[in-house]
Short mmCIF file of C-alpha atoms in Angstrom, two decimals:
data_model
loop_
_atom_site.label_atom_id
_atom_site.label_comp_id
_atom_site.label_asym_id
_atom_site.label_seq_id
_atom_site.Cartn_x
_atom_site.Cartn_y
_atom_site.Cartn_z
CA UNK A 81 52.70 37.68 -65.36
CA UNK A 82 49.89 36.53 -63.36
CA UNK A 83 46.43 36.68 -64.64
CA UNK A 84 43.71 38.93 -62.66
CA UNK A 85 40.72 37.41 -61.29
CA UNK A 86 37.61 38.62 -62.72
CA UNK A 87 35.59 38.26 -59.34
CA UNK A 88 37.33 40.82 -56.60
CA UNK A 89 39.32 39.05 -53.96
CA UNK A 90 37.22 41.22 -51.44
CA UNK A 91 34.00 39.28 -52.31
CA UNK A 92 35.67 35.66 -52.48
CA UNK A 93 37.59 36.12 -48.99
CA UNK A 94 33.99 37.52 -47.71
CA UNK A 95 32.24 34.27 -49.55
CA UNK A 96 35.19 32.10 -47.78
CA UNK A 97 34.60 33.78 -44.26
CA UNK A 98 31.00 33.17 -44.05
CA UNK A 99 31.12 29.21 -45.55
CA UNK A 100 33.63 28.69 -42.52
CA UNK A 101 31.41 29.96 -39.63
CA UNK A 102 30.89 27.38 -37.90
CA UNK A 103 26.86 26.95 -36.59
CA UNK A 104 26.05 26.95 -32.85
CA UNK A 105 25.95 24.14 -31.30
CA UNK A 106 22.67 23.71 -29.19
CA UNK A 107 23.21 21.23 -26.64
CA UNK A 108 20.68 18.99 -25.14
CA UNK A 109 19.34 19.59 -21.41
CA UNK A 110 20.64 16.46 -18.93
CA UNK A 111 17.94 14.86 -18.40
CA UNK A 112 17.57 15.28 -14.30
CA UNK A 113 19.16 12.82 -11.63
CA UNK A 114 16.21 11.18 -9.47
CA UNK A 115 16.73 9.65 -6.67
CA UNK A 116 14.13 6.54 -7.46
CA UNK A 117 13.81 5.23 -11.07
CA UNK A 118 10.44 4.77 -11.87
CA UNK A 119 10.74 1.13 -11.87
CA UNK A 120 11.58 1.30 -8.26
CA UNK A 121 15.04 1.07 -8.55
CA UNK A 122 17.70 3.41 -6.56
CA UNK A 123 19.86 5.60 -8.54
CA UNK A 124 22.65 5.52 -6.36
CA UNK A 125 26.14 4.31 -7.13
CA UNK A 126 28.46 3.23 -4.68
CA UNK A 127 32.60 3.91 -4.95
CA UNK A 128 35.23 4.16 -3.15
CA UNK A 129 34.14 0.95 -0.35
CA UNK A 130 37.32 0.38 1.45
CA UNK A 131 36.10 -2.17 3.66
CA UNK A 132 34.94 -4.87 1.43
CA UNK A 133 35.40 -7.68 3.56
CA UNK A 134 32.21 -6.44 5.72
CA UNK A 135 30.08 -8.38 2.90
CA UNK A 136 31.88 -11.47 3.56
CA UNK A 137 30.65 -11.15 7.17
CA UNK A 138 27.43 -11.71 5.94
CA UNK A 139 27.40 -14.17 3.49
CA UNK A 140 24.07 -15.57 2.68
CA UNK A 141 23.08 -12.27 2.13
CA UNK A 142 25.56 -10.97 -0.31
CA UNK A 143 24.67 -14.67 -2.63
CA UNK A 144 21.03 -13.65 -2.76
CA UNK A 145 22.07 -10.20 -4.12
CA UNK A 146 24.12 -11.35 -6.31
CA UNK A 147 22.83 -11.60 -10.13
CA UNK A 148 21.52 -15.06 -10.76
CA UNK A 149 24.70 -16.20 -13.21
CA UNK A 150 27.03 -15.39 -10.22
CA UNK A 151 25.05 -17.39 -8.12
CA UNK A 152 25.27 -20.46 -10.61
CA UNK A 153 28.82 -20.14 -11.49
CA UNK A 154 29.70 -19.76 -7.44
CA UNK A 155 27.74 -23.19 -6.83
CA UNK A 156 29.04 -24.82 -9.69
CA UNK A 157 32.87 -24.14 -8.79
CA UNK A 158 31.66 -25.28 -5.01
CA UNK A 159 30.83 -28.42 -6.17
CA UNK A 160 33.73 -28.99 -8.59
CA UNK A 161 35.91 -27.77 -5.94
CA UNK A 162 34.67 -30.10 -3.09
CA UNK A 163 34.53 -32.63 -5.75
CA UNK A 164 38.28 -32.20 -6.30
CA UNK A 165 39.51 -31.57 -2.98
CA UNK A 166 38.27 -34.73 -2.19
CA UNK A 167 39.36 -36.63 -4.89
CA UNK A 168 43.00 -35.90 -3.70
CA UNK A 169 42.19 -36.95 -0.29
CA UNK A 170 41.21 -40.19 -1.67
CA UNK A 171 44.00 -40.72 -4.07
CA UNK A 172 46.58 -39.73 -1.12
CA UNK A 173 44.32 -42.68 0.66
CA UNK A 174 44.88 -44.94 -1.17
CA UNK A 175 48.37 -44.18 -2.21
CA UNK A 176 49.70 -43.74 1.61
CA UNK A 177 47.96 -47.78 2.36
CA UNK A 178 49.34 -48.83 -0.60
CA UNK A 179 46.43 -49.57 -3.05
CA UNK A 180 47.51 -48.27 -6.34
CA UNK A 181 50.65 -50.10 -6.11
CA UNK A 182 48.93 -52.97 -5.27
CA UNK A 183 46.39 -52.97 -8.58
CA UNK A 184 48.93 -52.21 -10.71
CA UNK A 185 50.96 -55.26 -9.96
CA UNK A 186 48.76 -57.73 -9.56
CA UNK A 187 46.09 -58.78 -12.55
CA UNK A 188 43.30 -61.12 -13.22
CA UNK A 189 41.92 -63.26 -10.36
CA UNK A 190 44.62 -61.71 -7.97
CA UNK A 191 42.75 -58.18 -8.22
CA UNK A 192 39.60 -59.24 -6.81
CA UNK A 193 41.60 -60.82 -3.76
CA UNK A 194 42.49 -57.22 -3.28
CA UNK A 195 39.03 -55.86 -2.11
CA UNK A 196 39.09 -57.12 1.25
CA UNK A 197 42.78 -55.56 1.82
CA UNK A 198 42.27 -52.39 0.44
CA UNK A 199 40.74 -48.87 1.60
CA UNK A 200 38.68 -48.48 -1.20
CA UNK A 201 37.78 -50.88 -4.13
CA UNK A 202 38.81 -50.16 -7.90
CA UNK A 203 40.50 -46.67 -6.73
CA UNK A 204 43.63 -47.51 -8.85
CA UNK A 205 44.02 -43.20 -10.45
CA UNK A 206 43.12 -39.99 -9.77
CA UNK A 207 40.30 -40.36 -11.97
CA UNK A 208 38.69 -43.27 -9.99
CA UNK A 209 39.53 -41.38 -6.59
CA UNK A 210 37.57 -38.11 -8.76
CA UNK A 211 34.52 -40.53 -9.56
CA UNK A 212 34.56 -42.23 -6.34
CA UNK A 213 34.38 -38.30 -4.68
CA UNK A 214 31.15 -37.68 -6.84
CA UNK A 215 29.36 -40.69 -5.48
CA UNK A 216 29.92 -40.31 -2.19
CA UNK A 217 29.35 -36.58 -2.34
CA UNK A 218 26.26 -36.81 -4.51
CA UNK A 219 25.24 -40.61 -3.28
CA UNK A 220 24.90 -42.16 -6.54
CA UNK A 221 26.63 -45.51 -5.49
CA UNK A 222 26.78 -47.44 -8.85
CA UNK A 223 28.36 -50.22 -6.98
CA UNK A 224 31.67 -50.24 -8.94
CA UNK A 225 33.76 -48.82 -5.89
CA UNK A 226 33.16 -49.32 -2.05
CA UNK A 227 34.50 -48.83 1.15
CA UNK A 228 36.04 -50.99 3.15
CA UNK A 229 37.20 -51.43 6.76
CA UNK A 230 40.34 -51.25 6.67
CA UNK A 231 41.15 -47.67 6.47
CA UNK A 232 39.98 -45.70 9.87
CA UNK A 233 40.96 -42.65 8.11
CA UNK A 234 38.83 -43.35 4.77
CA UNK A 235 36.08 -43.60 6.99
CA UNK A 236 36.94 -40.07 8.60
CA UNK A 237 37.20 -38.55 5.19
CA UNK A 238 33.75 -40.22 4.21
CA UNK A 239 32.20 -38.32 7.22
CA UNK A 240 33.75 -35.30 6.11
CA UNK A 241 32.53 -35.30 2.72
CA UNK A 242 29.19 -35.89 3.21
CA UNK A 243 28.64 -32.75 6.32
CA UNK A 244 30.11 -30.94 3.59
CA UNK A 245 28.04 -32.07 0.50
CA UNK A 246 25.15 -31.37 2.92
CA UNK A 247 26.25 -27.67 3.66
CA UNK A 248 26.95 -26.61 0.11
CA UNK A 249 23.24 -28.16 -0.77
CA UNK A 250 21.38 -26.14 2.18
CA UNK A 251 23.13 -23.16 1.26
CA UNK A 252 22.81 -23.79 -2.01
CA UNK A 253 18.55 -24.28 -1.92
CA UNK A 254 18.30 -21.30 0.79
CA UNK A 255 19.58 -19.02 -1.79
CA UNK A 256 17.37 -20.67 -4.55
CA UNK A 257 14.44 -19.71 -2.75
CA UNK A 258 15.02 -16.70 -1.27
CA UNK A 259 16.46 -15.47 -4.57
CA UNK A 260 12.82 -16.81 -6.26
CA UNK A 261 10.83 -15.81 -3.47
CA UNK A 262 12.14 -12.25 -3.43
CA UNK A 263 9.80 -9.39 -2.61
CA UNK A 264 10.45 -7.09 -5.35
CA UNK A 265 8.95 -9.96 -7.29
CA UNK A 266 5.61 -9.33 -6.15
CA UNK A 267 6.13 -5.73 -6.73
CA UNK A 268 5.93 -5.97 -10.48
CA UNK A 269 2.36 -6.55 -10.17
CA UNK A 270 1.90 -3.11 -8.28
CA UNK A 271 1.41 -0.33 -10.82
CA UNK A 272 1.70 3.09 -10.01
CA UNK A 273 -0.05 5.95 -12.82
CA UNK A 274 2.79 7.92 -15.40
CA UNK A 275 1.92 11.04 -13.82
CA UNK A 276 0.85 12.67 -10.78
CA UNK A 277 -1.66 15.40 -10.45
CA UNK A 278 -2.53 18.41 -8.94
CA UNK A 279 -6.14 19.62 -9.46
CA UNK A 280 -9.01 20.96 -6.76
CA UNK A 281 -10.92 18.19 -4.19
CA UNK A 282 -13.36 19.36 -1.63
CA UNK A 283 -12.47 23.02 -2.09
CA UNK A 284 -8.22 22.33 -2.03
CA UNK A 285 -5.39 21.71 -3.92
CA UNK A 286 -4.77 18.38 -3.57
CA UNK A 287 -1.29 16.22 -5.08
CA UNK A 288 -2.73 12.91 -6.04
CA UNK A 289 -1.71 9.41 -8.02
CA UNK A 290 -2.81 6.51 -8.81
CA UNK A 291 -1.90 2.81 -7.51
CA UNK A 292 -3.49 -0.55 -8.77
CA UNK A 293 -2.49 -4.52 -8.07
CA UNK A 294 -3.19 -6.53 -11.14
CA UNK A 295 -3.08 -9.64 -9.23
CA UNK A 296 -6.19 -11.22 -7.84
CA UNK A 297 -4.08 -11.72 -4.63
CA UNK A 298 -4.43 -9.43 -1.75
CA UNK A 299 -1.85 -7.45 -0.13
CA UNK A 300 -2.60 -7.03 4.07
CA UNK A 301 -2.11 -3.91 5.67
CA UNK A 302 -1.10 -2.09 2.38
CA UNK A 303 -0.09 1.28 3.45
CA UNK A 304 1.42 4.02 1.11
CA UNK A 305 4.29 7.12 2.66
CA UNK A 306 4.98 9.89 0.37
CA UNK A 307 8.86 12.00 0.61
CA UNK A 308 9.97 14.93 -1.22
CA UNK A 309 13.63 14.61 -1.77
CA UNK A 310 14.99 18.01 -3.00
CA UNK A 311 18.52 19.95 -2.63
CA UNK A 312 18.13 22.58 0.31
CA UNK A 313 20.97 24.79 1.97
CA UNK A 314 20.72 25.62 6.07
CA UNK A 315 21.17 28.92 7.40
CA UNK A 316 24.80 27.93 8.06
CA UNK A 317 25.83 27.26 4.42
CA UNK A 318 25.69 23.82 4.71
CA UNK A 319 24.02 22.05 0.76
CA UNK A 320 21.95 18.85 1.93
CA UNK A 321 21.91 16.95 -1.51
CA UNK A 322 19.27 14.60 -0.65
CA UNK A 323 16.89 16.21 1.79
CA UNK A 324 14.35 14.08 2.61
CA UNK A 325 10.71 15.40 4.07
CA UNK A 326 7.63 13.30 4.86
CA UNK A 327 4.27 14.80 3.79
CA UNK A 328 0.83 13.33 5.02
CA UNK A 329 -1.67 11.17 3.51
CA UNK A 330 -5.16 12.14 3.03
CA UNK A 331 -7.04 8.89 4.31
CA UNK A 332 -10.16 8.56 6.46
CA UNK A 333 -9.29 5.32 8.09
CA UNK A 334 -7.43 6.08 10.99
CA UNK A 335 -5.00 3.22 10.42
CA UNK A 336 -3.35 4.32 7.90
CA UNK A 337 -4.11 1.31 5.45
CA UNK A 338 -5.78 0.91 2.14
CA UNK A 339 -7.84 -1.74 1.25
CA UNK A 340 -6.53 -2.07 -2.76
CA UNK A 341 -8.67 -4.52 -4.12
CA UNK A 342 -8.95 -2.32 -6.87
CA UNK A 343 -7.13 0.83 -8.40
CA UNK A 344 -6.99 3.92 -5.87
CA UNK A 345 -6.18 7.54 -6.35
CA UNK A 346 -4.25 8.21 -3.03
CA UNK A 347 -4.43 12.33 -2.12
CA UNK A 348 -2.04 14.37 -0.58
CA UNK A 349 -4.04 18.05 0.50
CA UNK A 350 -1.53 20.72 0.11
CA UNK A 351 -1.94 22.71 2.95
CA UNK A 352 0.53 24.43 5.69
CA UNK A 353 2.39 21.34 6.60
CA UNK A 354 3.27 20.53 2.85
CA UNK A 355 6.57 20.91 1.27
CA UNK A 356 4.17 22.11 -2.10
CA UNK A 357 2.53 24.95 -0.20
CA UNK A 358 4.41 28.02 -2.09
CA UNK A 359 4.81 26.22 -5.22
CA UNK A 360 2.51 27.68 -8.13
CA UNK A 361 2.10 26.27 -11.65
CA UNK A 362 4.62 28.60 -12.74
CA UNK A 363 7.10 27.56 -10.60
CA UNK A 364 6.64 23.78 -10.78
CA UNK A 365 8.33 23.75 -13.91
CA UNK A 366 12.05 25.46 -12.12
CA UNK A 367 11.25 23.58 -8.71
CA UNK A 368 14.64 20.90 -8.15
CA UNK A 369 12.36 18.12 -6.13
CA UNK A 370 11.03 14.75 -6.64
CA UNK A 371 8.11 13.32 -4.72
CA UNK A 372 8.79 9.43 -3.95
CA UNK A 373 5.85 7.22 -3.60
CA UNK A 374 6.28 4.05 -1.21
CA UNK A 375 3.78 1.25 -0.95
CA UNK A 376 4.39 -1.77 1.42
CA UNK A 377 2.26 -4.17 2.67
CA UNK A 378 2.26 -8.23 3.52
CA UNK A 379 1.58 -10.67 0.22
CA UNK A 380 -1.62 -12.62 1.21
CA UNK A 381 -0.06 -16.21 -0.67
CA UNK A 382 3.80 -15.61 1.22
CA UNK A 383 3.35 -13.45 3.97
CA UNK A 384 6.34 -12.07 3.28
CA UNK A 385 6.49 -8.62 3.15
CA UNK A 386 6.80 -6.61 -0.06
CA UNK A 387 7.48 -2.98 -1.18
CA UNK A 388 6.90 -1.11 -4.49
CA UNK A 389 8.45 2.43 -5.22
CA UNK A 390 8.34 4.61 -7.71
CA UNK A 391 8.64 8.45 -7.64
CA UNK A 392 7.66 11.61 -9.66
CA UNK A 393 9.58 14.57 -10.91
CA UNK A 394 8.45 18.39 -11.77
CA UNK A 395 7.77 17.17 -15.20
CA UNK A 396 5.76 14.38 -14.57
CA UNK A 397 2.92 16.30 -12.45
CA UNK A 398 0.49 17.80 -14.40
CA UNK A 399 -1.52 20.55 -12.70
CA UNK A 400 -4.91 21.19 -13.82
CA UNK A 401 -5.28 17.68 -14.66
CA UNK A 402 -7.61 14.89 -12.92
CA UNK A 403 -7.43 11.14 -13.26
CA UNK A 404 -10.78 9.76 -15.61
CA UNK A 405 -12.78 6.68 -13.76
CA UNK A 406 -11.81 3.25 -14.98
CA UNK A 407 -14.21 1.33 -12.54
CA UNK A 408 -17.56 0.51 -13.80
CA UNK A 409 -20.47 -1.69 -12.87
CA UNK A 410 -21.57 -4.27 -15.24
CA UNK A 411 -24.16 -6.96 -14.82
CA UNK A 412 -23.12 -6.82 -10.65
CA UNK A 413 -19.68 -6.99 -10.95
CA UNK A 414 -16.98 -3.88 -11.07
CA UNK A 415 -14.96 -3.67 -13.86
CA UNK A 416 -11.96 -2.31 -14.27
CA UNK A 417 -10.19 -1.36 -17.25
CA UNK A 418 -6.72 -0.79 -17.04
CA UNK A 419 -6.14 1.08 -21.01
CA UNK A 420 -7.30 4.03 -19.34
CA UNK A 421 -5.50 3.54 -16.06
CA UNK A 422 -3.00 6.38 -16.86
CA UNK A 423 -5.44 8.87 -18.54
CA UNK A 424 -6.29 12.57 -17.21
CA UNK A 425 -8.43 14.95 -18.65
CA UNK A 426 -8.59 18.81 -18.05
CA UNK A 427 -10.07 20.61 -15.46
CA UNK A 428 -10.62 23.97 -13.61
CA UNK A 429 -7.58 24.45 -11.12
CA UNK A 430 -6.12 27.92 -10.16
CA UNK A 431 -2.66 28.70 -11.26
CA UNK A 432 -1.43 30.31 -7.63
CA UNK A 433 0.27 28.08 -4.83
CA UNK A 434 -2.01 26.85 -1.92
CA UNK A 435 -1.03 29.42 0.30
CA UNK A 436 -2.32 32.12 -2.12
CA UNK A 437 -5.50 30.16 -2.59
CA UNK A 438 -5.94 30.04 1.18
CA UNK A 439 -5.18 34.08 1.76
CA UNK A 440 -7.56 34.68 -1.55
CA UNK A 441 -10.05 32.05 -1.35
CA UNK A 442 -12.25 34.02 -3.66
CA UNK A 443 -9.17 32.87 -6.36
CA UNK A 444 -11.12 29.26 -6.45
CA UNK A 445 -14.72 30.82 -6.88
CA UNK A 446 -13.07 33.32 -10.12
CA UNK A 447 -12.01 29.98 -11.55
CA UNK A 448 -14.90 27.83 -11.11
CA UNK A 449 -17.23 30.76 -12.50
CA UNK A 450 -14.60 30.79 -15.28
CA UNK A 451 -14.69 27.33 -16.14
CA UNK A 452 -18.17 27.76 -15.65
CA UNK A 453 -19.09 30.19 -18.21
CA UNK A 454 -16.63 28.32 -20.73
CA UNK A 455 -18.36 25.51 -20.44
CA UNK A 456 -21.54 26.80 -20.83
CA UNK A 457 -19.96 28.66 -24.15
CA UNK A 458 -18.60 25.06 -25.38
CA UNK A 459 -22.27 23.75 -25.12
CA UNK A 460 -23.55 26.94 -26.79
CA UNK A 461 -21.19 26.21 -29.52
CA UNK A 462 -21.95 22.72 -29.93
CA UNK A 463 -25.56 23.79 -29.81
CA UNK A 464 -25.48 25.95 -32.63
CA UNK A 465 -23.04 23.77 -34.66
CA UNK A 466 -25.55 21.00 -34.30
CA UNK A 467 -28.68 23.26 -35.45
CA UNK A 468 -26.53 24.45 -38.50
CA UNK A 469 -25.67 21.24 -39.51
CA UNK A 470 -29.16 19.50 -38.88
CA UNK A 471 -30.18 22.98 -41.41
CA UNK A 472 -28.25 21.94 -44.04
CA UNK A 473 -29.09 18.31 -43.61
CA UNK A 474 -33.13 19.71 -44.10
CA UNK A 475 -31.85 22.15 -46.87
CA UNK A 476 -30.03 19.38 -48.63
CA UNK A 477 -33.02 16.45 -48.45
CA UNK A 478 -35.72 19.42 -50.40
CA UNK A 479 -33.33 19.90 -52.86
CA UNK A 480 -33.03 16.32 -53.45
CA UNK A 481 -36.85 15.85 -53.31
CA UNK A 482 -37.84 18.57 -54.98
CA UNK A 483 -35.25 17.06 -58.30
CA UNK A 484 -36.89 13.91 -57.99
CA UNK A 485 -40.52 15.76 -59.05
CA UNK A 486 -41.31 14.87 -62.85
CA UNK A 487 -42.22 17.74 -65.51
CA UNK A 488 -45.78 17.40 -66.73
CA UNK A 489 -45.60 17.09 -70.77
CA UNK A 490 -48.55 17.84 -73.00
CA UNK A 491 -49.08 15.81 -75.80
CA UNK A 492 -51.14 16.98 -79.03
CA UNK A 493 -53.71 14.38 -80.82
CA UNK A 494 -54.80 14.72 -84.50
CA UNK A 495 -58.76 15.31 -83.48
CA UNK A 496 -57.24 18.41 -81.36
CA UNK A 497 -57.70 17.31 -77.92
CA UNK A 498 -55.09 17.54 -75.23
CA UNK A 499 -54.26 15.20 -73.15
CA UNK A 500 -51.70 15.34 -70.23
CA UNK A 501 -49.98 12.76 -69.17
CA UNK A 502 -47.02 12.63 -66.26
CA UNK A 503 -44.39 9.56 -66.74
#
């Protein structure tokens, strides 16, 4: 007969049940696709390319894209493979006049009658035809083996080799250099600020960033566009997945270019003609876009032309928010220090969208007096906190002067006369 449990089975299946719920599982937010990394790089992956043999058409092009250990390994089996080709054009040379045959059955004194009747001295194996290819390909000419003129057709092959040899090293240097000479090289020096901004200039709402060249190197005719790439729908249904609208530069020069001799903050006003004119602070945070930032110009050493990207997402502009100066005059020369190139500090913006700032303009004057009054508070504040502490600074000094003061003792004589003395 079974034995009863003490505990009810009620309040261990109970127990049971709520050890084996199992916990909800929070999962992490995807991190959002951008278009441009902020290295520069595009995010886009390519599949499905039927027609591959359209990057064979152009050649040169597709070896200076490649990565620079498929470069290498393509020239290196060029070279072995020209190398051996030829090689078994010599042997077959030499084998069709009758040279190998010849060296291998005569010896001594009678082989060095042979180099006058042969096509090519000492070629008596594949491996001398191989070494012979390598001189003639790479002109070393150690002297061992020669041509002679015999053979019409050596001399044809000899021709042959060395148009090659000189093809494979032209190609060969042109990609060198153009892979070296790159202009996304010279775009690692162009630095572009963390974040953008969106804070008040001359009465607006302005999007801005920051660009610097840490090279001592100009660039000519620098010049910076601005997109917003965002997902849109037409009237018709249609989804555009990358829809891609140019917004204006705020720049006085009429040309368009920036002389960046030392860090900029380029503007974008946000006005009608903005894709950012109904966007508030509020609803930066949900907005699907990304702003890409562009910068070309001409590298003053090269002259070839060069262009840096980068681009920004909701998360990475920061409204209310203004870049802190980082140029500074000391002993006649501008300095500038790039620790702080990134840095923003806080200041009065209002929260609405730019079209609600331009209905309501008294919206900007509520904010300044706002900021106004808080700032006044702040100094108020400090004020006061400074008068209390320099108080108990005072308070704190008399109390340690006033236990420094010695007690005045009287001492008592036998004649009865008091004297007072202070030690």
């Amino acid at each position: 007969m079974l034995r009863k449990s003490i505990i009810p089975e009620e309040y261990v299946l109970a127990r049971i049940a709520a050890e084996n719920v199992r916990k909800p599982r929070i999962r992490d937010r995807l991190p959002k696709a951008r278009f441009i990394a902020k290295s520069g790089a595009c995010n886009l992956a390519h599949k499905n390319i039927r027609e591959q043999g359209r990057f064979l058409q152009d050649i040169f092009t597709t070896l200076v894209d490649l990565k620079w250990r498929h470069t290498l390994v393509i020239f290196t089996m060029s070279f072995l493979c020209s190398w051996l080709l030829f090689a078994i054009m010599w042997w077959l040379v030499a084998f069709a006049h009758g040279d190998i045959y010849a060296y291998m059955e005569k010896s001594g004194l009678e082989k060095s009658a042979l180099e006058s009747t042969v096509c090519v001295t000492n070629v008596r194996s594949f491996t001398s035809a191989f070494l012979f290819s390598i001189e003639v390909q790479v002109t070393i000419g150690f002297g061992g083996r020669m041509m002679t003129e015999e053979c019409p057709l050596a001399i044809t092959v000899l021709i042959l080799q060395n148009i090659v040899g000189l093809i494979i090293n032209a190609v060969m240097l042109g990609c060198i250099f153009m892979k070296t000479a790159q202009a996304h090289r010279r775009a690692e020096t162009l630095i572009f600020s963390r974040h953008a901004v969106i804070a008040v200039r001359n009465g607006k709402l302005c999007f801005m960033f920051r660009v610097g060249d840490l090279r001592k190197s100009m660039i000519i005719s620098a010049s910076v566009r601005i997109q917003v790439v965002k997902k849109t729908t037409t009237p018709e249904g249609e989804v555009v997945p990358i829809h891609q609208l140019d917004i204006p530069v705020d720049n006085p020069i009429e040309s368009n270019n920036i002389f960046l001799v030392a860090p900029l903050i380029i503007c974008h006003v946000i006005d009608k003609r903005s894709p950012l004119y109904d966007i508030s602070a509020t609803d930066l945070a949900n907005q699907d876009l990304e702003v890409i930032v562009i910068l070309e110009g001409v590298v003053e050493t090269t002259g070839i032309t060069t262009q840096a990207r980068t681009s920004y997402i909701a998360e990475e502009i920061q409204w209310g928010h203004r870049f802190v100066s980082i140029v500074t005059e000391e002993e006649g020369v501008y300095s500038v220090d790039y620790s702080k190139f990134g840095n923003t500090v806080k200041v009065a913006a209002p929260r609405c969208s730019a079209r609600e700032l331009d209905e309501k303009p008294s919206i900007l004057i509520q904010t300044l007096q706002k900021s106004e009054l808080s700032h006044q508070n702040s100094l108020r504040k400090r004020n006061s906190m400074r008068r209390n502490n320099s108080m108990r600074r005072n308070n704190s000094i008399r109390r340690n002067n006033s236990s420094l003061i010695v007690p005045k003792v009287q001492f008592m004589t036998l004649e009865g006369n008091q004297n007072t003395l202070e030690s």
